PDB file of C-alpha atoms in Angstrom:
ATOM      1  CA  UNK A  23     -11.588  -9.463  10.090  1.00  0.00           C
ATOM      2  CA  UNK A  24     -12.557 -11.173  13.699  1.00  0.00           C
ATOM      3  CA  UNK A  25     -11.894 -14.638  14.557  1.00  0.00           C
ATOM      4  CA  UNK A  26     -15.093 -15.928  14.352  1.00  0.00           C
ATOM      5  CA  UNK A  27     -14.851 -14.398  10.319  1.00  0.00           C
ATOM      6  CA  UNK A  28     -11.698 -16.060   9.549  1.00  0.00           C
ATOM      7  CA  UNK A  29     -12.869 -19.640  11.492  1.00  0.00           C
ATOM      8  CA  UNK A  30     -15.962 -19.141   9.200  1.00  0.00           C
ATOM      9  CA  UNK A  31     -13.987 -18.873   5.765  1.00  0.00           C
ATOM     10  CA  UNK A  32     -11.854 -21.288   6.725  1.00  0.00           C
ATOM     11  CA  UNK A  33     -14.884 -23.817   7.209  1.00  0.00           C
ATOM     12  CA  UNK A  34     -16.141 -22.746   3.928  1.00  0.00           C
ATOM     13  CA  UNK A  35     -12.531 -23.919   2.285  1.00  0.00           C
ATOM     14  CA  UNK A  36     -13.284 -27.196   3.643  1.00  0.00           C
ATOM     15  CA  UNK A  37     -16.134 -28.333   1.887  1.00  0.00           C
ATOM     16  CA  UNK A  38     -17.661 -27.816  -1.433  1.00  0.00           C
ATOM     17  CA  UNK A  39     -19.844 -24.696  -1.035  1.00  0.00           C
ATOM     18  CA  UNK A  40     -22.961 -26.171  -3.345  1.00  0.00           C
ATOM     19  CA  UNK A  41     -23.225 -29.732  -1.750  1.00  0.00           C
ATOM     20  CA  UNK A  42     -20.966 -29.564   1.689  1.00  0.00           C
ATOM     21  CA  UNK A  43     -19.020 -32.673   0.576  1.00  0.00           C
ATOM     22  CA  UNK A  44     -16.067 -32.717   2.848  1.00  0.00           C
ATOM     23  CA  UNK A  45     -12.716 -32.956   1.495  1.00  0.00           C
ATOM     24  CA  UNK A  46     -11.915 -36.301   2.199  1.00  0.00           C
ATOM     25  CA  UNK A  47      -9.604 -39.397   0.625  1.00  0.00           C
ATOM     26  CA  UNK A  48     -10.591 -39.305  -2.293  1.00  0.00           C
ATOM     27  CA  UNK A  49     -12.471 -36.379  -3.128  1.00  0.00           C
ATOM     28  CA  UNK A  50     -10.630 -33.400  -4.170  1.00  0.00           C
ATOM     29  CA  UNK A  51     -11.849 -29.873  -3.865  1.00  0.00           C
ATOM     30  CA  UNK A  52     -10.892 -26.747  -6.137  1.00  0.00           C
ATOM     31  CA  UNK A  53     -11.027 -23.818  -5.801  1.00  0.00           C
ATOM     32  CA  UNK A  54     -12.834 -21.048  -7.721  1.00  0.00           C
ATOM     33  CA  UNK A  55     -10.365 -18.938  -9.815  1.00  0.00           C
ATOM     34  CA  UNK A  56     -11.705 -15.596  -9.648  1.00  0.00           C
ATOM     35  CA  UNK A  57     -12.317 -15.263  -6.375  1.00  0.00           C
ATOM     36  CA  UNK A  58     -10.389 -17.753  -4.346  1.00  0.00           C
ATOM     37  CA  UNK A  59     -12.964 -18.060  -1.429  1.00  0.00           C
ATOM     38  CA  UNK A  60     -14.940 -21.145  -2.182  1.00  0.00           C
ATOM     39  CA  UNK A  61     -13.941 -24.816  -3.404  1.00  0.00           C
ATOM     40  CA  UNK A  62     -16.378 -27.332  -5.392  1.00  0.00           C
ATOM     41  CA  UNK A  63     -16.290 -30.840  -5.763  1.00  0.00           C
ATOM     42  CA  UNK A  64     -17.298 -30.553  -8.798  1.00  0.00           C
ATOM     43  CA  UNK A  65     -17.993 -28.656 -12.188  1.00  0.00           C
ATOM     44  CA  UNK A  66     -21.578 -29.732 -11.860  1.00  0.00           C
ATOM     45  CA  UNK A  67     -21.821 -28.133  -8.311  1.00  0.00           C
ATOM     46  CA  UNK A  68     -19.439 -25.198  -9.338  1.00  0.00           C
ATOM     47  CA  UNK A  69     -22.806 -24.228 -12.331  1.00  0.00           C
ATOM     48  CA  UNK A  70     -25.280 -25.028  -9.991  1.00  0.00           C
ATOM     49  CA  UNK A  71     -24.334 -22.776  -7.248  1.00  0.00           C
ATOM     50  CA  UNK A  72     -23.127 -20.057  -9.696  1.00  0.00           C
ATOM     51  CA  UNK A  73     -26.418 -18.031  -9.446  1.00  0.00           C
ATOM     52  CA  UNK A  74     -26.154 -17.564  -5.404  1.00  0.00           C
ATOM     53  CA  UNK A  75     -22.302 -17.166  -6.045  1.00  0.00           C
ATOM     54  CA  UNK A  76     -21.784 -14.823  -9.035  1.00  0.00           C
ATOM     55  CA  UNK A  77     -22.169 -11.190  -6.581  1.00  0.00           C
ATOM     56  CA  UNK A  78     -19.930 -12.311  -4.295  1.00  0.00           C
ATOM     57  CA  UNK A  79     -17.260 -13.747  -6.345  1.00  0.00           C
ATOM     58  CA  UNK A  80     -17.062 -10.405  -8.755  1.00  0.00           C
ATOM     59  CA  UNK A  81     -17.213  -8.554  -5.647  1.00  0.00           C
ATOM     60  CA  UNK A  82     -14.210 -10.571  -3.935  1.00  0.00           C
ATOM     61  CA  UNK A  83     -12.571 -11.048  -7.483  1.00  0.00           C
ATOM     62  CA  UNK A  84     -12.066  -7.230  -7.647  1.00  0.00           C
ATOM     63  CA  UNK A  85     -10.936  -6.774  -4.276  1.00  0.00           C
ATOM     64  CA  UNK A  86      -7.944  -9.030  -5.091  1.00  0.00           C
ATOM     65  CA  UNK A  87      -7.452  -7.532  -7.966  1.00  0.00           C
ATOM     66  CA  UNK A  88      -6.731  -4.014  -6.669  1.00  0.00           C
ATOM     67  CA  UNK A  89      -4.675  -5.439  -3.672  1.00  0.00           C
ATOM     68  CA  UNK A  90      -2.218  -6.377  -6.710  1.00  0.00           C
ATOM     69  CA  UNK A  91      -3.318  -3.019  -9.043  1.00  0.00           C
ATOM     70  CA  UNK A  92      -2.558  -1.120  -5.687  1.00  0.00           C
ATOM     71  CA  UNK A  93       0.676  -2.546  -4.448  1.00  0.00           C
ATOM     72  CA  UNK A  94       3.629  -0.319  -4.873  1.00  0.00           C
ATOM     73  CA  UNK A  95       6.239  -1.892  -6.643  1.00  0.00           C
ATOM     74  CA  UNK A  96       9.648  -2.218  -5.371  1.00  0.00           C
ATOM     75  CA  UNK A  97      11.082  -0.340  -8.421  1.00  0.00           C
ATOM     76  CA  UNK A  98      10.608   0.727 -11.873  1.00  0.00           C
ATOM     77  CA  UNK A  99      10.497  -1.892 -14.471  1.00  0.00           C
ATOM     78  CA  UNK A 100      13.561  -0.502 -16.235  1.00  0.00           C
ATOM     79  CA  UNK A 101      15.442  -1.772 -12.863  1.00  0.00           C
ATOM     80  CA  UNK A 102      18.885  -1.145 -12.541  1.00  0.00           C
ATOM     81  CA  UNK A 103      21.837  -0.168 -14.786  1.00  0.00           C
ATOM     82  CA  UNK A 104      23.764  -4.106 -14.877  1.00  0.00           C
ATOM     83  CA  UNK A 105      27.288  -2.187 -14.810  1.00  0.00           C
ATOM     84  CA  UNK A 106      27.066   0.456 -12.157  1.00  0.00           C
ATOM     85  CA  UNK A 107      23.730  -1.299 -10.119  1.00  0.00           C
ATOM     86  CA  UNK A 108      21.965   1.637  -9.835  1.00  0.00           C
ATOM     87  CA  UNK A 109      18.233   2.473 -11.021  1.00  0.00           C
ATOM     88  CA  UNK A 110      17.608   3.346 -14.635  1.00  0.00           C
ATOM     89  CA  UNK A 111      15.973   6.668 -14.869  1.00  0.00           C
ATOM     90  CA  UNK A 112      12.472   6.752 -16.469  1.00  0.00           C
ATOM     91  CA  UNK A 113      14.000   9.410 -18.584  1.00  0.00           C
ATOM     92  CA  UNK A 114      14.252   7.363 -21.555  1.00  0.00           C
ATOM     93  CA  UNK A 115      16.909  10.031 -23.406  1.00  0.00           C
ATOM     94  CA  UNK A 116      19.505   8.818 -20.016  1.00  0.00           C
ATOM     95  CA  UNK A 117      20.042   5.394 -21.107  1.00  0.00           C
ATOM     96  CA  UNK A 118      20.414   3.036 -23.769  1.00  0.00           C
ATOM     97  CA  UNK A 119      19.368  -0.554 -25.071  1.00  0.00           C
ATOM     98  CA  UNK A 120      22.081  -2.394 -26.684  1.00  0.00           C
ATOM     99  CA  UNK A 121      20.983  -4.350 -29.591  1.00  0.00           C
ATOM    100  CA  UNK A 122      23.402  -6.919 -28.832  1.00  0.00           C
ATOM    101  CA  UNK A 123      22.226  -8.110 -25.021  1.00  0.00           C
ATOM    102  CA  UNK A 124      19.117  -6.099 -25.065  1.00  0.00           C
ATOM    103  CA  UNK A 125      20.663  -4.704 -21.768  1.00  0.00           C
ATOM    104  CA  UNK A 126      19.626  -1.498 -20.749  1.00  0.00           C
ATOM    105  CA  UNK A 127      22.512   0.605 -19.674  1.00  0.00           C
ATOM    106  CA  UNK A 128      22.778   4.012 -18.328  1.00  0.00           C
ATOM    107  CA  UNK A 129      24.481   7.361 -19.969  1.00  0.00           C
ATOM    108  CA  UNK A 130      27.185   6.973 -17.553  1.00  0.00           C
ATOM    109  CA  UNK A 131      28.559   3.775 -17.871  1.00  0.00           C
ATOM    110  CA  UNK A 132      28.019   4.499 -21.875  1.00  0.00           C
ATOM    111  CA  UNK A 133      30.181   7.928 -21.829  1.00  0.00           C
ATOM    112  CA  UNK A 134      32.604   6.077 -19.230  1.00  0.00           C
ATOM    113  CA  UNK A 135      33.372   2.932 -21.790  1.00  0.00           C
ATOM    114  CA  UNK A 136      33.481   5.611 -24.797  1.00  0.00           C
ATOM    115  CA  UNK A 137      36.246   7.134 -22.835  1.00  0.00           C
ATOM    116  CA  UNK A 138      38.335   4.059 -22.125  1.00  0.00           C
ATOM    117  CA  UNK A 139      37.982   2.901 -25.880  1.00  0.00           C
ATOM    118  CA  UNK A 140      39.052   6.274 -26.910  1.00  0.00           C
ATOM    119  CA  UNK A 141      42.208   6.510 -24.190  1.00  0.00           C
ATOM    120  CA  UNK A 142      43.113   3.039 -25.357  1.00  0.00           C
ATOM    121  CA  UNK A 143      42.458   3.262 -29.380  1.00  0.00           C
ATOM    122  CA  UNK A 144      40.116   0.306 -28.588  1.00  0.00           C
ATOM    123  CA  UNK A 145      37.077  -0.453 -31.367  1.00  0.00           C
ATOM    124  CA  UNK A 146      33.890   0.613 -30.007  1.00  0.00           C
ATOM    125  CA  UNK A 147      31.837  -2.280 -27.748  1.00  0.00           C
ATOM    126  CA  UNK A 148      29.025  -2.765 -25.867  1.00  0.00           C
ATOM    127  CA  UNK A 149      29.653  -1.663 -22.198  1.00  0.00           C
ATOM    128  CA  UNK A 150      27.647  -5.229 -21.104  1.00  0.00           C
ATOM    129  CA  UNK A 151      29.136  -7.993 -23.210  1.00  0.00           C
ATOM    130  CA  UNK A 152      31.934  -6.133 -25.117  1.00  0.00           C
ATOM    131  CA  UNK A 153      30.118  -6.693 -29.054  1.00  0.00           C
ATOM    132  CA  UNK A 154      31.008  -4.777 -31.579  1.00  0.00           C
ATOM    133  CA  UNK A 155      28.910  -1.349 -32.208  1.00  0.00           C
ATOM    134  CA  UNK A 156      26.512  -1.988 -34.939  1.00  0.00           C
ATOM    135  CA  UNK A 157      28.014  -0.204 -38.230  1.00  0.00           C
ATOM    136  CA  UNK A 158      24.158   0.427 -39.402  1.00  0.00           C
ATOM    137  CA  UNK A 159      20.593   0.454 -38.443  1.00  0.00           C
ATOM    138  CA  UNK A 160      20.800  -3.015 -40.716  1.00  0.00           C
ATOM    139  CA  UNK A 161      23.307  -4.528 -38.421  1.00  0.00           C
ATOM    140  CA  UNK A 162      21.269  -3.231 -35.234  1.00  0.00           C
ATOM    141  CA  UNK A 163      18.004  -5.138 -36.857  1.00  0.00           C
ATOM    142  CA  UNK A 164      19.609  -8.451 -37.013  1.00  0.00           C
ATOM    143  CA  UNK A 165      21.372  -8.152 -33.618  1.00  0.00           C
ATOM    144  CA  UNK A 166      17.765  -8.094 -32.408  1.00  0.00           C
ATOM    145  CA  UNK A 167      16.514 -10.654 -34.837  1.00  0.00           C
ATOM    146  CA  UNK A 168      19.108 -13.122 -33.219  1.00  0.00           C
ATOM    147  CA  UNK A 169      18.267 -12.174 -29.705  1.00  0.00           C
ATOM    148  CA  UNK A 170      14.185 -12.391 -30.665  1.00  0.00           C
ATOM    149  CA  UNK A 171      15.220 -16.072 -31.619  1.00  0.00           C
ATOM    150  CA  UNK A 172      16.132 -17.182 -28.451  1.00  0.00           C
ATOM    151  CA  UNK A 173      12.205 -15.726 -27.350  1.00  0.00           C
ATOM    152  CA  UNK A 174      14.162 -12.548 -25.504  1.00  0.00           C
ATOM    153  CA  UNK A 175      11.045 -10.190 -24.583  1.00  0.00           C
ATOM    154  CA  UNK A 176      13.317  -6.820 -24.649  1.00  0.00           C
ATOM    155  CA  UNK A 177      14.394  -7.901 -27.922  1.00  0.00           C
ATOM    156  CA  UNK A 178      10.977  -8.329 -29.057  1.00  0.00           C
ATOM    157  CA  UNK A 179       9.408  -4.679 -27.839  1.00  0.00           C
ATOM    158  CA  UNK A 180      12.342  -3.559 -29.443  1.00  0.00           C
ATOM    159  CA  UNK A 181      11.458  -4.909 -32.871  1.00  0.00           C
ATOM    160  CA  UNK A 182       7.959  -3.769 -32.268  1.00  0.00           C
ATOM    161  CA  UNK A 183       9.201  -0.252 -31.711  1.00  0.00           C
ATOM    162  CA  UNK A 184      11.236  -0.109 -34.823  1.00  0.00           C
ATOM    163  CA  UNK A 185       8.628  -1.760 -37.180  1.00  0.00           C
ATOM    164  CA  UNK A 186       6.264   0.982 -35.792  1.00  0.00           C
ATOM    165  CA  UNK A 187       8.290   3.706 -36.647  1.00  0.00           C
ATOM    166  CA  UNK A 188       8.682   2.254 -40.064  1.00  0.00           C
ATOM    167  CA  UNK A 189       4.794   2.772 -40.277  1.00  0.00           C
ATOM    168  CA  UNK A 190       4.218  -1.134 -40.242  1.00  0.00           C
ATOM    169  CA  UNK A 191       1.932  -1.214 -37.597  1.00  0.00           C
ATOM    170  CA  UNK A 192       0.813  -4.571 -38.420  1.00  0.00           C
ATOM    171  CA  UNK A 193       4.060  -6.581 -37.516  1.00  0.00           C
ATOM    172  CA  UNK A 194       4.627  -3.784 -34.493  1.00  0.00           C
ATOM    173  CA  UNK A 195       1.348  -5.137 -32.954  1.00  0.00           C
ATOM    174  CA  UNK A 196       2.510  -8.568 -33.335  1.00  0.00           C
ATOM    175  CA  UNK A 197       5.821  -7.957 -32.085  1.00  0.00           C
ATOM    176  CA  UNK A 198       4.417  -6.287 -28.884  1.00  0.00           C
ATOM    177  CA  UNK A 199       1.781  -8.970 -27.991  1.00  0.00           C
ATOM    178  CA  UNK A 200       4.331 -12.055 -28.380  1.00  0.00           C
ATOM    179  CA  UNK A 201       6.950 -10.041 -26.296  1.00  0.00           C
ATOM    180  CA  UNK A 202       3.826  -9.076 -23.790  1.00  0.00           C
ATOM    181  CA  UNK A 203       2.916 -13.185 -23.848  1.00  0.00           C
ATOM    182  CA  UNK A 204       6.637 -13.065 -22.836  1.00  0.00           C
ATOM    183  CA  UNK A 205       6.587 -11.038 -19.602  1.00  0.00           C
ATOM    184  CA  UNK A 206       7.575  -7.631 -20.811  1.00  0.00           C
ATOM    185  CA  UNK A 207       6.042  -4.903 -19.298  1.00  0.00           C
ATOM    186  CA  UNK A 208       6.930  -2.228 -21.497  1.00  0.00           C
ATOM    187  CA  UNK A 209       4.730  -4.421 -24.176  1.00  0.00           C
ATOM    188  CA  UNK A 210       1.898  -4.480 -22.629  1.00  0.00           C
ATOM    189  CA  UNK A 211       1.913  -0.610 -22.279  1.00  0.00           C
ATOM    190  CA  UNK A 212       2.765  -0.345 -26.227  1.00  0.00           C
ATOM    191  CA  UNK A 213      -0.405  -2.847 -26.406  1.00  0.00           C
ATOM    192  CA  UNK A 214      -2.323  -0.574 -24.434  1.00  0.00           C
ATOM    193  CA  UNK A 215      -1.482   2.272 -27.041  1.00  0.00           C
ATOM    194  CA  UNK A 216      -2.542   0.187 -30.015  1.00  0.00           C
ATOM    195  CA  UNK A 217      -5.996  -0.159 -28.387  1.00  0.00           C
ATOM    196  CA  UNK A 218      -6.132   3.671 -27.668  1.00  0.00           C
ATOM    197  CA  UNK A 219      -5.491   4.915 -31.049  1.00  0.00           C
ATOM    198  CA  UNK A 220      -6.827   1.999 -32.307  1.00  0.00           C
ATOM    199  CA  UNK A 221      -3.963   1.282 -35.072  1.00  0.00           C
ATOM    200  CA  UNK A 222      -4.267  -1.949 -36.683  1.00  0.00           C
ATOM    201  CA  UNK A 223      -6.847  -3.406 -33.988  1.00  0.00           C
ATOM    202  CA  UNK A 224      -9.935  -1.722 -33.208  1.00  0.00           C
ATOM    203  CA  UNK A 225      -9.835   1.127 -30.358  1.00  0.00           C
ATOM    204  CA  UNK A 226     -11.117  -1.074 -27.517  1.00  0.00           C
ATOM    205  CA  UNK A 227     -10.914   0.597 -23.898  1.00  0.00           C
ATOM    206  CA  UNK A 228     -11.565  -2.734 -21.626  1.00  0.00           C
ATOM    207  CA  UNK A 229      -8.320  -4.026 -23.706  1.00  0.00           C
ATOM    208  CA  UNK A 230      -6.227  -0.765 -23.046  1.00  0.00           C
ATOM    209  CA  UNK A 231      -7.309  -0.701 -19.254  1.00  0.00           C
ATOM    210  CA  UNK A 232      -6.265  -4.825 -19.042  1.00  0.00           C
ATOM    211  CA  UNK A 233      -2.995  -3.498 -20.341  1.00  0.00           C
ATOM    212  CA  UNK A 234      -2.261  -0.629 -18.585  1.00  0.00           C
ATOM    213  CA  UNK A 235      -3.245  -2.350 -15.846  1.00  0.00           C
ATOM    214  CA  UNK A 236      -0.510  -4.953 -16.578  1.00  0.00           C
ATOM    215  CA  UNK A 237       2.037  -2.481 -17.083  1.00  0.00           C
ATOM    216  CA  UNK A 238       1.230  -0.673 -14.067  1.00  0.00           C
ATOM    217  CA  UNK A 239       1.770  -3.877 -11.820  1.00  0.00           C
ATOM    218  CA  UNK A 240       4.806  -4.878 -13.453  1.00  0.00           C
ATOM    219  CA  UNK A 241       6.038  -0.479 -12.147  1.00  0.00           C
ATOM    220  CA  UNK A 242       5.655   1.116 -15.418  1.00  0.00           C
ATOM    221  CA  UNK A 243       4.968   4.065 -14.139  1.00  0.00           C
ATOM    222  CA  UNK A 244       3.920   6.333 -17.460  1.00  0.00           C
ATOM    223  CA  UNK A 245       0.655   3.694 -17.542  1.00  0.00           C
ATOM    224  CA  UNK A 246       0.196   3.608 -13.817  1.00  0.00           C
ATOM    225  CA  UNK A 247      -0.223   8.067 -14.596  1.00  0.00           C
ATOM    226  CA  UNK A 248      -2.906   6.630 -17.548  1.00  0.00           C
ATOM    227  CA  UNK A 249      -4.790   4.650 -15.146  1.00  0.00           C
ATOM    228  CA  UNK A 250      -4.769   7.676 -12.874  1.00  0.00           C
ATOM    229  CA  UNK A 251      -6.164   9.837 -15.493  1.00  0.00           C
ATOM    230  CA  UNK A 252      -8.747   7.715 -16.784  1.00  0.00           C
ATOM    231  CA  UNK A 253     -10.408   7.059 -12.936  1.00  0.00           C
ATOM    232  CA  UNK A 254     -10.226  10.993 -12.295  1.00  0.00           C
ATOM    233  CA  UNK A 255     -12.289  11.046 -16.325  1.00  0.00           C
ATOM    234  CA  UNK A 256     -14.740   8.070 -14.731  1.00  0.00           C
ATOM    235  CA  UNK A 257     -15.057  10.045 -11.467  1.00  0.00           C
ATOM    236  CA  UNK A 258     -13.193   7.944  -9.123  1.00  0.00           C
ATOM    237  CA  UNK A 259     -10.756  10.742  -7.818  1.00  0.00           C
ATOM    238  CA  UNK A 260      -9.975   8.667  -4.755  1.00  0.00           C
ATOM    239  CA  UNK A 261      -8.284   5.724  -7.132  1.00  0.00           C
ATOM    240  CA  UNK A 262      -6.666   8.269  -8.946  1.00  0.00           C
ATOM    241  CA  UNK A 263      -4.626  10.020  -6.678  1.00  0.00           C
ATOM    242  CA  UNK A 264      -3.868   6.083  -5.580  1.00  0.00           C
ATOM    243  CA  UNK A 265      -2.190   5.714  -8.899  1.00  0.00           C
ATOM    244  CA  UNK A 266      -0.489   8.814  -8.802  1.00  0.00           C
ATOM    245  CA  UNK A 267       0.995   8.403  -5.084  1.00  0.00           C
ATOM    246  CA  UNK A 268       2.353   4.882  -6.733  1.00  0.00           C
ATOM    247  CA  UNK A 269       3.914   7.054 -10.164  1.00  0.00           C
ATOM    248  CA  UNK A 270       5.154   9.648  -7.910  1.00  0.00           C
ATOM    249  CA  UNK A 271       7.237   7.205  -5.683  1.00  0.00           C
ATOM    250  CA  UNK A 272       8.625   5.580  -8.859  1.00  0.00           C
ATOM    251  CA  UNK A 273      10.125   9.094  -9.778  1.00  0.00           C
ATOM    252  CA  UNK A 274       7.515  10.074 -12.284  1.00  0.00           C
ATOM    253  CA  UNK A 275       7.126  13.806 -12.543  1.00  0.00           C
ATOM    254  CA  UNK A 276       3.670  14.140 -14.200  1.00  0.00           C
ATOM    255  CA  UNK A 277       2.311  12.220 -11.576  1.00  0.00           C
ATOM    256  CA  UNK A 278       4.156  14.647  -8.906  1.00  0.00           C
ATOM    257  CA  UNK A 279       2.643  17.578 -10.683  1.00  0.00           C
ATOM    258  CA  UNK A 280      -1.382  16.141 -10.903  1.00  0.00           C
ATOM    259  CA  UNK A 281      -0.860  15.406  -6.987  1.00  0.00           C
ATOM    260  CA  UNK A 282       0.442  18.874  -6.610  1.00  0.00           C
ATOM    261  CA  UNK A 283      -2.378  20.351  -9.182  1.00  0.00           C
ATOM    262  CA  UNK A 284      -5.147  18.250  -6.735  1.00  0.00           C
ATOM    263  CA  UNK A 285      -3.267  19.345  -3.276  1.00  0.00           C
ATOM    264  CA  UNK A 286      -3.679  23.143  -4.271  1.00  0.00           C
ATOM    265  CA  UNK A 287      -7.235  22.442  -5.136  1.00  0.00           C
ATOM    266  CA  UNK A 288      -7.546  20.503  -1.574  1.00  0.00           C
ATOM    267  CA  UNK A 289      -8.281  17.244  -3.072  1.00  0.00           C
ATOM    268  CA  UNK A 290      -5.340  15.430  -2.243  1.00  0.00           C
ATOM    269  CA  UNK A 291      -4.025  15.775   1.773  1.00  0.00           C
ATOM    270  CA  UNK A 292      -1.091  17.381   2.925  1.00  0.00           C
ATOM    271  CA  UNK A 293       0.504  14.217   4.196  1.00  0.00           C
ATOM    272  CA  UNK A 294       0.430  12.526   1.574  1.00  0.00           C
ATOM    273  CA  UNK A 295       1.344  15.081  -1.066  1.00  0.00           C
ATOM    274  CA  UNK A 296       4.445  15.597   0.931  1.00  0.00           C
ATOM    275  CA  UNK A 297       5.187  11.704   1.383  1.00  0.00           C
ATOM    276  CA  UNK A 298       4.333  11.449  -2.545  1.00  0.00           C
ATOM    277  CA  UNK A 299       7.333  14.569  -2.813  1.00  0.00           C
ATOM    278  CA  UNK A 300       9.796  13.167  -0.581  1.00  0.00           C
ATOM    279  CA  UNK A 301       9.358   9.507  -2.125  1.00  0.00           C
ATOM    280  CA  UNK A 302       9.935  10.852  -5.509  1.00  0.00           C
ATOM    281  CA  UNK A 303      12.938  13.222  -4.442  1.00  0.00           C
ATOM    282  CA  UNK A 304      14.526   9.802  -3.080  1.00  0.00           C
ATOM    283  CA  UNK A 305      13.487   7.749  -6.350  1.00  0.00           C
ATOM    284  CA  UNK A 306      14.954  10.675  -8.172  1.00  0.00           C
ATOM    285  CA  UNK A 307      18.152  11.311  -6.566  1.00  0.00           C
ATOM    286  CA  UNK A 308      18.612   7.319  -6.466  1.00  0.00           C
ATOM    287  CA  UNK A 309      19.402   7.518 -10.718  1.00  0.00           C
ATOM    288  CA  UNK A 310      22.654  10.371  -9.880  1.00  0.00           C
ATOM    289  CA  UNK A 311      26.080   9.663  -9.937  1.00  0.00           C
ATOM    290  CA  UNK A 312      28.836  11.573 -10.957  1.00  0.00           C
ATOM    291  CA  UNK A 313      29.443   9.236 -13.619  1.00  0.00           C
ATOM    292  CA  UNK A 314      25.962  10.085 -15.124  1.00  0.00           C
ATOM    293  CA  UNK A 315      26.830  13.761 -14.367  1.00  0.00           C
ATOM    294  CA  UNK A 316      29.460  13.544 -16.203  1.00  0.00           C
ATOM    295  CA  UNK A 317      27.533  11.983 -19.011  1.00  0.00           C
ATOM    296  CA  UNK A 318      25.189  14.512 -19.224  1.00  0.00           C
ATOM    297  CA  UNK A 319      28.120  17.646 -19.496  1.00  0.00           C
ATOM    298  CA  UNK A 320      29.636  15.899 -22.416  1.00  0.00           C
ATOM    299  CA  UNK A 321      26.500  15.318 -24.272  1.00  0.00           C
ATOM    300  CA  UNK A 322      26.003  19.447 -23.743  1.00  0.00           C
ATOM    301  CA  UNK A 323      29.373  19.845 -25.572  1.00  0.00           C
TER     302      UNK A 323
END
């Protein structure tokens, strides 16, 4: 943007953009929420210049919306094991939430406390906060009922999650919003799936998109690959292989392979299919250890 552009907008911030009231003692201006570019003095002004308005603001409101869709996160939403502080694969079968902390803690330092407890004829614990192992899936239910009382979000997914298994999609739906009004990210991809099948709720795209597009933000990168498949259904290839390049950073192998799929076609570059391979060989080999190695032997025994 030149000077003369950014001296411009920042004249327009000054005064109310229906009236040109200054923003003076006073008078207070606000700003309009979807598109940040112009302030009113009022709510009567704000209606009256809606008409001229309304193009530019959905035009400017979706440009700063996909500067936040767009950004790559600085890591996967699982973050990092809390024992051994490294990331949590997105290979949900290599880690494990305990019911107790709702802490999400890798194979490794799992298999490495089942050792100690069984060198030391110690009861079995958490790994986190040292608990007691739930005896039963009863136990594990109100473990999560008492962390769900003290508004944990993990806790909550996680009760959504069981309650859909059980078939009681009802409850699972409400589970997943409150723990999505919460901040989890993993709810508002579950949310996103109720609106796709359309259990419980009616199938309602704009909803799944708004969800998935929440998710992806928040680096959940299984609904960053949705978003990526449903621009390449709408035509938007270019936005697509966006989402992908994001996945594929995050260590998300179907996203590597539909960037690989679209490079062999010649639809996606050669730079940045192999920046998109050596990002997600990093992300990848980020989640080893030996510990976790060692994890994964003794669950092949």
């Amino acid at each position: 943007m030149s000077t003369n552009s950014e001296e411009q907008a920042a004249d327009m911030m000054m005064c109310c953009a229906s009236c040109g009231t200054a923003e003076v003692d006073g008078i207070k201006l606000k700003t309009c929420t979807a598109c940040k570019s112009v302030r009113y003095c009022s709510v009567k002004c704000q209606r009256e210049h809606r008409p001229q308005h309304k193009r530019a603001c959905k035009k400017r409101a979706a440009e700063l919306r996909d500067e936040i869709l767009f950004r790559q996160p600085e890591s996967s939403y699982l973050g990092d094991c809390p024992i051994c502080c490294l990331p949590i694969s997105l290979d949900k079968t290599e880690s494990t939430m305990m019911s107790c902390c709702s802490k999400v803690i890798c194979n490794g330092c799992v298999h490495s406390n089942d050792m100690r407890m069984c060198r030391e004829s110690l009861a079995s614990t958490c790994p986190f906060c040292r608990h007691l192992d739930p005896e039963s899936q009863d136990e594990v239910e109100k473990n999560i009922m008492k962390r769900m009382e003290l508004n944990d979000p993990a806790a909550t997914l996680q009760m959504s999650l069981h309650r859909d298994s059980a078939g009681d999609y009802d409850d699972a739906f409400r589970y997943a919003k409150k723990a999505a009004e919460l901040g989890d990210v993993g709810a508002h991809h579950q949310l996103a799936i109720f609106y796709h099948e359309g259990q419980c709720v009616e199938k309602d795209v704009k909803k799944e998109v708004h969800h998935l597009e929440q998710a992806a933000i928040g680096g959940h990168a299984t609904a960053r690959f949705n978003l990526g498949d449903k621009e390449l259904k709408n035509g938007r290839m270019d936005r697509a292989i966006k989402h992908w390049i994001i996945a594929a950073t995050l260590g998300h192998d179907a996203s590597l392979d539909a960037l690989k799929d679209y490079f062999q076609s010649g639809l996606v570059t050669k730079e940045d299919f192999a920046s998109a391979l050596r990002a997600h060989q990093t992300a990848v080999e980020a989640t080893k250890s030996p510990q976790r190695e060692a994890a994964e032997e003794a669950e092949k025994e």
